[in-house]
Tab-separated table of C-alpha atoms in Angstrom:
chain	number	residue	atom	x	y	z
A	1305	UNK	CA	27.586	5.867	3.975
A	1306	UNK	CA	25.535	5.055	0.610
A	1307	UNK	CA	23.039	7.747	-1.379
A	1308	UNK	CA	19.598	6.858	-0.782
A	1309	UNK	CA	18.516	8.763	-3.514
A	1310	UNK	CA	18.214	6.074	-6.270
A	1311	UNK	CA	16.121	4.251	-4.072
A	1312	UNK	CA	12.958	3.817	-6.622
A	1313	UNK	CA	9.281	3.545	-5.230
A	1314	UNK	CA	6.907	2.022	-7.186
A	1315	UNK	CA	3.031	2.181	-5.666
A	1316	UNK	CA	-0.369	0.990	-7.720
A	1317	UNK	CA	-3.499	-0.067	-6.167
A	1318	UNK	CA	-2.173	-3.982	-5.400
A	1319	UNK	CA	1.752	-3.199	-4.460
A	1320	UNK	CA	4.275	-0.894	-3.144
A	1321	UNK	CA	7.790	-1.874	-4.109
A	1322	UNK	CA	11.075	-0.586	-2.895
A	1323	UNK	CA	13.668	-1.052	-5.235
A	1324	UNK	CA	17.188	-0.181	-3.790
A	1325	UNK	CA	20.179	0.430	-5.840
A	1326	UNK	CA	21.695	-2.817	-5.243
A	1327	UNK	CA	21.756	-5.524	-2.856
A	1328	UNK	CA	21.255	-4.200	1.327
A	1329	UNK	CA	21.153	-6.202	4.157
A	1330	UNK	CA	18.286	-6.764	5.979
A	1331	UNK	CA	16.851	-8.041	9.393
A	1332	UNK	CA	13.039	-8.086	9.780
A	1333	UNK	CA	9.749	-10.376	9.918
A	1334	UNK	CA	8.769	-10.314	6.395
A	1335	UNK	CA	6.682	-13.299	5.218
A	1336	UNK	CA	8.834	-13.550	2.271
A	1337	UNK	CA	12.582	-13.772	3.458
A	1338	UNK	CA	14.673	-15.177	5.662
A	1339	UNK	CA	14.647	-13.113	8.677
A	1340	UNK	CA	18.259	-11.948	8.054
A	1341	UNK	CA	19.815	-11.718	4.729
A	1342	UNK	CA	20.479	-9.708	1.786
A	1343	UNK	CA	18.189	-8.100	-1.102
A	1344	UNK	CA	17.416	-5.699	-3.584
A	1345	UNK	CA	13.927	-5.138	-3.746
A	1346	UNK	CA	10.993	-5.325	-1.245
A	1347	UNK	CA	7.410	-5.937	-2.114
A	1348	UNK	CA	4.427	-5.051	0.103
A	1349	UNK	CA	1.573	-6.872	-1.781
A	1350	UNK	CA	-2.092	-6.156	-1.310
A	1351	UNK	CA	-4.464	-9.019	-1.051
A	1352	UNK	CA	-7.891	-9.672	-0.454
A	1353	UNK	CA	-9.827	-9.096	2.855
A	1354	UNK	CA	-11.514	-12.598	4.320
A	1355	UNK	CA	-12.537	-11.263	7.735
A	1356	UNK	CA	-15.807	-13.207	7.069
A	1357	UNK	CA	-13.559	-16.471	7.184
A	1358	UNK	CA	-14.985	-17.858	3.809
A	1359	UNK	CA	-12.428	-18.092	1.791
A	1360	UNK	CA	-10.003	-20.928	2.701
A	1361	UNK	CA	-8.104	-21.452	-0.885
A	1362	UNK	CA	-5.168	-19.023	-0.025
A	1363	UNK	CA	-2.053	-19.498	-1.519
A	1364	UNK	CA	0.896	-19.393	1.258
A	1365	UNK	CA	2.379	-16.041	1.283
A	1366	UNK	CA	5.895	-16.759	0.235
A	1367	UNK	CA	3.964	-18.315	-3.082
A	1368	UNK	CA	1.675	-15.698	-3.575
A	1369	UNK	CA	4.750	-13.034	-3.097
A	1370	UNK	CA	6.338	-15.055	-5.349
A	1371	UNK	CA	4.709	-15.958	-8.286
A	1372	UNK	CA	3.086	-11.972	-8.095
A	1373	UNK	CA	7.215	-11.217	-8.250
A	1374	UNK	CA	7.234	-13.531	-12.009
A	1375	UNK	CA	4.435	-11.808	-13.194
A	1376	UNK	CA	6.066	-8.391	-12.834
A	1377	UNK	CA	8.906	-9.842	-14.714
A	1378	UNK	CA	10.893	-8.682	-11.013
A	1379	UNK	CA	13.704	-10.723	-11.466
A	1380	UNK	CA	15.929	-9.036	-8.466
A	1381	UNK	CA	16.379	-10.986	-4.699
A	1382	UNK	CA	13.294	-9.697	-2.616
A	1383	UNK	CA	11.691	-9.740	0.162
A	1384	UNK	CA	7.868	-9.390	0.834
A	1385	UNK	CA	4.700	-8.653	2.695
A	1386	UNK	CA	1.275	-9.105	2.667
A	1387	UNK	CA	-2.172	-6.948	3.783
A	1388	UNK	CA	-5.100	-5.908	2.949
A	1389	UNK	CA	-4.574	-2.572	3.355
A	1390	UNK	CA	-5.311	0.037	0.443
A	1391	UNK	CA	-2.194	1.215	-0.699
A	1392	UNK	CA	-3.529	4.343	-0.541
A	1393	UNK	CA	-2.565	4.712	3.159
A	1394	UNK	CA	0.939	4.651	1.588
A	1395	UNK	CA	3.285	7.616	3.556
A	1396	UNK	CA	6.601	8.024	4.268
A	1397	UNK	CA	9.322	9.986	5.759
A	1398	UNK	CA	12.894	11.107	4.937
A	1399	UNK	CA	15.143	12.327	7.815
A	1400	UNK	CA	18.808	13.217	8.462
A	1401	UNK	CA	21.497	14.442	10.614
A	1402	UNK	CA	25.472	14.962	9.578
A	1403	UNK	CA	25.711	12.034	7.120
A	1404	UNK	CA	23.615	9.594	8.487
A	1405	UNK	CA	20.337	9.478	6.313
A	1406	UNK	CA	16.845	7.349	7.607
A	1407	UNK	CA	13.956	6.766	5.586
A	1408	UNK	CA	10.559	5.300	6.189
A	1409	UNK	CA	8.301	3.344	4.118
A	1410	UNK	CA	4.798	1.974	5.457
A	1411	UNK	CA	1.004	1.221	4.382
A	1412	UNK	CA	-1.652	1.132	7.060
A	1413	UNK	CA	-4.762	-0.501	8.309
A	1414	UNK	CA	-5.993	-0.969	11.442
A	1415	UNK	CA	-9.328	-3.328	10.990
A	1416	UNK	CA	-6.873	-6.489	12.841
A	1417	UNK	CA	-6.014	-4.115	15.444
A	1418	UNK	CA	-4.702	-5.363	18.724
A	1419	UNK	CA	-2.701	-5.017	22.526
A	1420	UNK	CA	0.328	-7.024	23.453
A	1421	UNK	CA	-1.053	-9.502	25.699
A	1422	UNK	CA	-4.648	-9.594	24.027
A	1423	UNK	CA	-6.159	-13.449	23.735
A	1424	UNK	CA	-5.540	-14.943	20.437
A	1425	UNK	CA	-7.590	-16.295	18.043
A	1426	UNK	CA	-4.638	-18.898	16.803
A	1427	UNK	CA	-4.645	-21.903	19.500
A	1428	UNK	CA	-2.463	-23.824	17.814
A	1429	UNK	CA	1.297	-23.304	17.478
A	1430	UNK	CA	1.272	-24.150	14.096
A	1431	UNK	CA	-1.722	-22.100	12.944
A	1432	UNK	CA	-1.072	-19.804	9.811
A	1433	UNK	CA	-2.376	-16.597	10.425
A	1434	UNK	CA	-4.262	-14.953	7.681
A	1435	UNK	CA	-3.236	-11.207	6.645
A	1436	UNK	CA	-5.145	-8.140	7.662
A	1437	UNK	CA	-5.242	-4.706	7.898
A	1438	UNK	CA	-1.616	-4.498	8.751
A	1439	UNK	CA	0.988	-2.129	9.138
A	1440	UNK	CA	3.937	-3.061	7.415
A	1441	UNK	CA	6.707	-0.859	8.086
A	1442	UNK	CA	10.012	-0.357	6.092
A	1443	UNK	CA	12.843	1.234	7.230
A	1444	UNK	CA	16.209	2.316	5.574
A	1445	UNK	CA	19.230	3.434	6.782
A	1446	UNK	CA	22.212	4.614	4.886
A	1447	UNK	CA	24.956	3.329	7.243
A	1448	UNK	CA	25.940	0.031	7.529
A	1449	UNK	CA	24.792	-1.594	10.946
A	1450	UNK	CA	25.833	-4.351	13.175
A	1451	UNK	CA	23.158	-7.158	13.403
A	1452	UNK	CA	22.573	-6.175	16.854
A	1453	UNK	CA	22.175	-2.850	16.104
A	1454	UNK	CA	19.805	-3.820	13.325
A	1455	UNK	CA	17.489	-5.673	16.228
A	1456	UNK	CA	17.198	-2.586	18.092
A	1457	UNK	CA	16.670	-0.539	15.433
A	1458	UNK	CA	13.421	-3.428	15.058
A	1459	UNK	CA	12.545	-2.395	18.735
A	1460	UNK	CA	13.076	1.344	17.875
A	1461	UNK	CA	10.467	1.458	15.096
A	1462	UNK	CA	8.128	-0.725	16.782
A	1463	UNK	CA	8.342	1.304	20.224
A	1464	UNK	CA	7.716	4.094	17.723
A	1465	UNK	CA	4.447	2.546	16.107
A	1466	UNK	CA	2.999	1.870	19.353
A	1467	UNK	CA	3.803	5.728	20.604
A	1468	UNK	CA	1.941	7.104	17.601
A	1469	UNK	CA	-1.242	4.538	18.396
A	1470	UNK	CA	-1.476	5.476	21.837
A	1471	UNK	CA	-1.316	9.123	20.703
A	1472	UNK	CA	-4.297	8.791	17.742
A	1473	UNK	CA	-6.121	6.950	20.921
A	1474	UNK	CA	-6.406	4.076	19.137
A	1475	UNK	CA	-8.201	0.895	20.571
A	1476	UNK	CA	-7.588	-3.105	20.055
A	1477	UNK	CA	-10.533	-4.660	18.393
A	1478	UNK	CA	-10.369	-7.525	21.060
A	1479	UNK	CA	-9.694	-6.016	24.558
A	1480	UNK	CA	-10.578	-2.021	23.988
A	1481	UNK	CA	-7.050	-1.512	25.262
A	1482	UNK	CA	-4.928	1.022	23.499
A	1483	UNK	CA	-3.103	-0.693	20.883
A	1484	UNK	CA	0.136	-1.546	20.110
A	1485	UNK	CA	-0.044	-2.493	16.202
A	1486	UNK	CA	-2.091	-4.914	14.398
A	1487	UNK	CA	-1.986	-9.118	14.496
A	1488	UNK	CA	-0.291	-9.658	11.665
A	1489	UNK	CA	2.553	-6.090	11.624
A	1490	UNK	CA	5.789	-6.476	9.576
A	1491	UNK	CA	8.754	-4.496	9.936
A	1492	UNK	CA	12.175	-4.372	8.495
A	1493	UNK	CA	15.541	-2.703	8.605
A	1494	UNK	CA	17.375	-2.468	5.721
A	1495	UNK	CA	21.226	-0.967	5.358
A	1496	UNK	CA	24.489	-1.089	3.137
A	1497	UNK	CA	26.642	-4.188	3.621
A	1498	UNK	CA	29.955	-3.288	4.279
A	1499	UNK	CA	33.648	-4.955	4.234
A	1500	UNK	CA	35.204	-2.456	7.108
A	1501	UNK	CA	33.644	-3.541	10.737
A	1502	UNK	CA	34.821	-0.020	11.875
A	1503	UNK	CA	32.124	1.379	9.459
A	1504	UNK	CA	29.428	-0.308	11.348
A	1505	UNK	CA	26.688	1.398	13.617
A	1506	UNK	CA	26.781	-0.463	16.817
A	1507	UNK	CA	23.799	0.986	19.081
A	1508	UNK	CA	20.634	2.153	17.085
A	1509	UNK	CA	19.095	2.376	20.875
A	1510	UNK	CA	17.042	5.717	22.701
A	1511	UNK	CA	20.225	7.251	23.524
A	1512	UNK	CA	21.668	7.751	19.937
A	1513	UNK	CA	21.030	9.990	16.774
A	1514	UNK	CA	20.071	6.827	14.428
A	1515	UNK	CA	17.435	5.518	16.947
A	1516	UNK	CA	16.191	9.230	17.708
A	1517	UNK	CA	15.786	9.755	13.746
A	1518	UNK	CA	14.273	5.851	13.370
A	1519	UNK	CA	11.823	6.922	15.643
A	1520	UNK	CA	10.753	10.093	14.486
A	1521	UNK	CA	11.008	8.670	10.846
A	1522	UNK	CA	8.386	5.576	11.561
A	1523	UNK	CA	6.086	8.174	13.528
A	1524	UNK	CA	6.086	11.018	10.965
A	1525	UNK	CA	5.131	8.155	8.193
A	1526	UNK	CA	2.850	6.720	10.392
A	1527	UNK	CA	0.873	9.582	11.567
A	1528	UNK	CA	0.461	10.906	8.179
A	1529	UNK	CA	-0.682	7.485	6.632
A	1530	UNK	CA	-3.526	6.628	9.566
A	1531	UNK	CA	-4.468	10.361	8.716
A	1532	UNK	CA	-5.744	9.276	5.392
A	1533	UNK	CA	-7.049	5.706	7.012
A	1534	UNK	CA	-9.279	7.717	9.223
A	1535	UNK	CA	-10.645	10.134	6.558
């Protein structure tokens, strides 16, 4: 189990940064990563809208992640996201039970709002999607987790995001359908690396305490951030 206490946020109008104490694993769609893989600070990066379509001179997120990285003199591994959300929807939620400790870290927006299943826009399988208002979600747990329990802690949180939309009533901007996030939604888990397998959380699923308090911990944030989006 680590302290999640020196976990430092850092939030101005163009970023949100979560700066962990040293190097976590983490599994997740970030733009800027690898997927799986290990890092020391994340960086949720606010860009500019372009629902209009005329602006067509972006730079590709992993360089605009990166170079915005340089300029903060952030020298640490990373990972990254992008929207267009104000970071003022910023929220998040702290929860715990014996030792194990969950926190949750998100910004909001729900202009690019959509349904599993709705048609999209992208007909090519190539396309590059352009960000929007997106919720990017961060979760951290102090216990060190098997990968697999990692990818259902991924299903946790977004089973979670989806609850909280069909709650606030919520509707996709394409198909008037309750939605289930936004096009372009980023999540990821981040936990301590450890040495000792036996250490490991195996099953972050419905039936356990670390998906119960993932859960909870993604709604609480969530709810409270889309509060101030719908002021």
């Amino acid at each position: 189990m680590k302290n999640l206490d020196d976990i430092l946020i850092d939030l101005s109008a163009s970023h949100l940064t979560v700066l962990l104490p040293s190097e976590y694993r983490y599994a997740g769609t970030a733009v800027y990563g690898k997927g799986i893989g290990a890092a020391r600070r994340v960086i949720n990066l606010k860009v500019d809208e372009n629902y209009s379509g005329d602006k067509t001179d972006f730079k590709s997120p992993e360089k605009s992640i990166r170079d915005y990285a340089m300029n903060q003199g952030w020298m640490e591994s990373a990972i990254g996201f992008l929207t267009s959300a104000s970071m003022d929807s910023y929220a998040a939620s702290r929860l715990s039970f014996d030792k194990l400790r969950v926190e949750t870290h998100l910004t909001s927006g729900l202009s690019n709002a959509r349904a599993a299943g709705d048609e999209a826009e992208y007909r090519e399988l190539l396309s590059e999607v352009k960000s929007g208002g997106t919720i990017n979600t961060i979760v951290i747990c102090n216990t060190p987790l098997t990968l697999q329990a990692a990818m259902e802690a991924l299903m946790i949180a977004a089973g979670a995001k989806a609850r909280v939309l069909q709650e606030m009533g919520v509707k996709s901007r394409v198909s008037d359908a309750i939605a289930t996030g936004t096009g372009t939604d980023s999540s990821v888990i981040i936990y301590p690396d450890s040495k000792n397998q036996a250490e490991e959380i195996k099953y972050a699923g419905m039936h356990t305490i670390t998906g119960e308090l993932i859960a909870r911990s993604v709604m609480n944030a969530l709810k409270k951030s889309l509060s101030w989006y719908r002021k």
